[in-house]
mmCIF file of C-alpha atoms in Angstrom:
data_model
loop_
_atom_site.group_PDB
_atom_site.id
_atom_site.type_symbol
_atom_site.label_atom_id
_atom_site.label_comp_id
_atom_site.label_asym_id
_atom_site.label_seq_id
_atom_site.Cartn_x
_atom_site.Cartn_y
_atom_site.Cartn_z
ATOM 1 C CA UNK A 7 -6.094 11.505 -0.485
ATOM 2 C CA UNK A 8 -3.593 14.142 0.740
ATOM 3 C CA UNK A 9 -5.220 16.885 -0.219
ATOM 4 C CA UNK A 10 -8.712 16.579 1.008
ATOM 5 C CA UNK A 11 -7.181 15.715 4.518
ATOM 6 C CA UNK A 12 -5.426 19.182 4.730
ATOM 7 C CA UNK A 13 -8.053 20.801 3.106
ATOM 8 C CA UNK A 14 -6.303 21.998 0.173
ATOM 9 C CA UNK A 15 -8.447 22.916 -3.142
ATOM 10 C CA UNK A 16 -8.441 20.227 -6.003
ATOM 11 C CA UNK A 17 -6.127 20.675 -8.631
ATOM 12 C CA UNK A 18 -7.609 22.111 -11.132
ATOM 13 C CA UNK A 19 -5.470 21.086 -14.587
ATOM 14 C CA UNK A 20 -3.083 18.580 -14.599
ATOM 15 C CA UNK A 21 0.607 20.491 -15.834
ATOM 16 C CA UNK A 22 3.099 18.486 -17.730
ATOM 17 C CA UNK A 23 6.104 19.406 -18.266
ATOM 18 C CA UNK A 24 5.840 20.504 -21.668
ATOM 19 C CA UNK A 25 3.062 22.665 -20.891
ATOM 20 C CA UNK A 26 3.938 26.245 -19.970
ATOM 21 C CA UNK A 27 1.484 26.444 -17.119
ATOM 22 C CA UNK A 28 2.421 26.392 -13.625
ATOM 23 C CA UNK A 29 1.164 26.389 -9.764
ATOM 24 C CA UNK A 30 1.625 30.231 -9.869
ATOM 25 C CA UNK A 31 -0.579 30.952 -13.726
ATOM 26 C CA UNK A 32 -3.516 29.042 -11.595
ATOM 27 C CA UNK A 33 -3.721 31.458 -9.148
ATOM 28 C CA UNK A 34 -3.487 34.004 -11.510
ATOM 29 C CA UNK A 35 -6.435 32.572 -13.462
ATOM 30 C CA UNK A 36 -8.863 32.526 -10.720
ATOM 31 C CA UNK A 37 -7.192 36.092 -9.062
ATOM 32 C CA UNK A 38 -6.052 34.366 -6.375
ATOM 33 C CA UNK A 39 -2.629 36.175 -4.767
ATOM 34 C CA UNK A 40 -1.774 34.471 -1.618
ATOM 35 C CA UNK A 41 0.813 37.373 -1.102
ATOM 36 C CA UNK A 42 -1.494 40.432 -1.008
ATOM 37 C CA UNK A 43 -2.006 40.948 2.701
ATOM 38 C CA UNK A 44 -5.643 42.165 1.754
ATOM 39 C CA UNK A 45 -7.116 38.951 0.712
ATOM 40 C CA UNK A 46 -6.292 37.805 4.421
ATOM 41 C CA UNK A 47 -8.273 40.695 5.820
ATOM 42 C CA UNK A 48 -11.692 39.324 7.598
ATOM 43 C CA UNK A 49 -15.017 41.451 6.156
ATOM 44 C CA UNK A 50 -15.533 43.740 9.024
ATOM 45 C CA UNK A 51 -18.595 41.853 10.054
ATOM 46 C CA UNK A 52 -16.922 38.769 9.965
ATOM 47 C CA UNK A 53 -14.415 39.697 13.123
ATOM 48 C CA UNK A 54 -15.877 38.530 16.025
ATOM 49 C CA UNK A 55 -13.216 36.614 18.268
ATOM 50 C CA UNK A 56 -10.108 38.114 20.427
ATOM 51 C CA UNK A 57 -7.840 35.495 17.877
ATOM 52 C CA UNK A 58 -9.737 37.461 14.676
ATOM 53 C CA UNK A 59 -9.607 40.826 16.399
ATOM 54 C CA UNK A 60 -6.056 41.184 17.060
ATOM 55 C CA UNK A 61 -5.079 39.047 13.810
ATOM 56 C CA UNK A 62 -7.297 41.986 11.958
ATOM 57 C CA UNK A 63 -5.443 44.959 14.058
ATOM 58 C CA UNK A 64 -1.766 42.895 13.171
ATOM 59 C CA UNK A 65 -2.919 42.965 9.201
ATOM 60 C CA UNK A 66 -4.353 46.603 9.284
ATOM 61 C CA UNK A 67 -1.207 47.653 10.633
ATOM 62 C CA UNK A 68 0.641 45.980 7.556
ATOM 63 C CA UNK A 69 -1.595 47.888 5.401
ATOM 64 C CA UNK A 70 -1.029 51.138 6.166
ATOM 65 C CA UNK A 71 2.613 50.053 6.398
ATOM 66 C CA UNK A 72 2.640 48.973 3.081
ATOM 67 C CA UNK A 73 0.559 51.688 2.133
ATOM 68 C CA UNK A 74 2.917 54.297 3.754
ATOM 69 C CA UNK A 75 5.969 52.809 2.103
ATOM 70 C CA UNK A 76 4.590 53.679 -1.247
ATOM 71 C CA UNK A 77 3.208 56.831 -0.678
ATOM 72 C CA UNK A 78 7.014 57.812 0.467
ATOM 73 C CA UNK A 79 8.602 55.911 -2.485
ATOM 74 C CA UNK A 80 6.234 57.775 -5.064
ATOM 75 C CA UNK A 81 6.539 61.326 -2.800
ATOM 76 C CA UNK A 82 10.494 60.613 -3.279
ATOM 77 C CA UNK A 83 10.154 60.119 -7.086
ATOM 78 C CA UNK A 84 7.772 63.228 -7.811
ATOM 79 C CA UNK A 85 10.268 65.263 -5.569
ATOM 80 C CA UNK A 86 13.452 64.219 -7.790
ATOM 81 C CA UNK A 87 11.457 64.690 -11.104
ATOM 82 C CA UNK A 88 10.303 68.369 -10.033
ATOM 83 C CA UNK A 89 14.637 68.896 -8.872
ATOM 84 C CA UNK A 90 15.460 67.654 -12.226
ATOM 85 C CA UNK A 91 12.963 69.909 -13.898
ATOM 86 C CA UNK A 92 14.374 72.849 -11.518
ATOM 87 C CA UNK A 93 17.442 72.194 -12.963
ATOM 88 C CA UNK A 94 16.745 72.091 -16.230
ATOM 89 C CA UNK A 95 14.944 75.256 -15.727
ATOM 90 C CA UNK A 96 17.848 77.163 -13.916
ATOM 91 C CA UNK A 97 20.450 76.295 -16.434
ATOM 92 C CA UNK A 98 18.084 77.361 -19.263
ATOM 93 C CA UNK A 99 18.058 80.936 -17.518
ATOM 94 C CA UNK A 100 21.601 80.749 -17.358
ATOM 95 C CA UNK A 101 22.097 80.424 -20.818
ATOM 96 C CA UNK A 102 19.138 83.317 -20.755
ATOM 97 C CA UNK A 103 21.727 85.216 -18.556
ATOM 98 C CA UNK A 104 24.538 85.205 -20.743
ATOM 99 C CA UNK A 105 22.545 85.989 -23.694
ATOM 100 C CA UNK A 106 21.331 88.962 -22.390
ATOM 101 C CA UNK A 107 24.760 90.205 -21.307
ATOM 102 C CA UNK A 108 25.801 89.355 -24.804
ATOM 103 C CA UNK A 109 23.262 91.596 -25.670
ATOM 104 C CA UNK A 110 23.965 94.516 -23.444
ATOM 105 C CA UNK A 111 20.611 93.759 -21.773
ATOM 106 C CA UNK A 112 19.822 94.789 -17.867
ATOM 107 C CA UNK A 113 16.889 92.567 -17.961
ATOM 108 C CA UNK A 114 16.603 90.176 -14.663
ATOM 109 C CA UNK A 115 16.176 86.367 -14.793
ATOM 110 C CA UNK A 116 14.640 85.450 -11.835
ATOM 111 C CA UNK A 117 16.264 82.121 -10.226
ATOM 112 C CA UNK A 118 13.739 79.494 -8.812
ATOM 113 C CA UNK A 119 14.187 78.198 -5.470
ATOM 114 C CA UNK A 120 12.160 76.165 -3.755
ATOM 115 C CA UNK A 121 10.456 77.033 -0.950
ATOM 116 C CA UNK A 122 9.982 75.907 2.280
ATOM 117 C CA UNK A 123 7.391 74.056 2.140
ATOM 118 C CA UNK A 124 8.132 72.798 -1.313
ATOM 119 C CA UNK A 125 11.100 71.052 0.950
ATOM 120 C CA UNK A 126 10.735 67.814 2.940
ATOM 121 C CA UNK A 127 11.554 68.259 6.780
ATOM 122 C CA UNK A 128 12.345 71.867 6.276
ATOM 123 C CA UNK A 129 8.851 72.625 8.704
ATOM 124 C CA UNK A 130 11.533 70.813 11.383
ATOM 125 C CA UNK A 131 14.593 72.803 10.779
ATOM 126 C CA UNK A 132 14.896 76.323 11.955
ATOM 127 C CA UNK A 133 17.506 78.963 9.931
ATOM 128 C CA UNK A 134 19.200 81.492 11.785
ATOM 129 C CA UNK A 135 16.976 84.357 9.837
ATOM 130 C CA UNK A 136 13.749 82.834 11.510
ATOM 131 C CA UNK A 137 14.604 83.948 14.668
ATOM 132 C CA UNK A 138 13.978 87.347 15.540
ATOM 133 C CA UNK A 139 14.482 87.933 19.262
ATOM 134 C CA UNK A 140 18.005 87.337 20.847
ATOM 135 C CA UNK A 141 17.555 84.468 23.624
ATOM 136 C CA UNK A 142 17.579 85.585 27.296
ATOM 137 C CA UNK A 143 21.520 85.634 28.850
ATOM 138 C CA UNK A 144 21.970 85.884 32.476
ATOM 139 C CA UNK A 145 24.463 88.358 34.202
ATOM 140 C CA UNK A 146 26.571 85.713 34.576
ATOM 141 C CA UNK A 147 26.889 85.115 31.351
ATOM 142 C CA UNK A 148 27.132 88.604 29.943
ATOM 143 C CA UNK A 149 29.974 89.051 32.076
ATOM 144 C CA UNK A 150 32.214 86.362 31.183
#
């Protein structure tokens, strides 16, 4: 009764509660996720109205949110892993160092440091030794 007035699908099993199934495992049966923003994308053919137009442009823009968002949490992940691994490398040549000076050695260790563009938002900052000309000063201002 109910449900063919809203237009809701027929139930497909009935659940007891003894039975480990629920309203959720359904879903996942058929691979139905209500949550995944792109299963309420419209086929680009299928947009035709203002209403589906600008509902489309709303979802897209979710999308590339979401898709941003991971991109940045994975970006942040690889970038701790390879600080770690620096790490691990530059006390390795430490104990290299002081092996070497045990040994009476003058060999050189070289240290790792990461560049600039190994380094997020470092292509925004600007160090002191990047700028090579003095900036312009007025009389004024070379007098006082």
């Amino acid at each position: 009764g109910k449900d063919k007035e809203k237009g809701a699908a027929p139930a497909v099993a009935v659940v007891d509660d003894d039975d480990e199934m629920s309203a959720n495992s359904l879903d996942d049966d058929h691979g139905i996720d209500e949550n995944n923003i792109l299963n309420l994308l419209y086929p680009p053919h299928a947009v035709r109205t203002q209403v589906q137009k600008r509902t489309q442009i709303v979802l897209l823009k979710e999308v590339v949110r979401q898709l941003r968002m991971r991109f940045n949490e994975k970006f942040t992940q690889l970038y701790k892993e390879k600080e770690d691994i620096f790490g691990s490398i530059e006390s390795r040549n430490v104990r290299i160092r002081a092996i070497l000076d045990d040994l009476h050695q003058k060999d050189e260790v070289a240290s790792l440091k990461m560049t600039d563009l190994e380094t997020p938002g470092s292509a925004l900052r600007v160090d002191a030794s990047e700028l090579t000309s003095k900036p312009y000063e007025s009389e004024a201002v070379k007098a006082a």
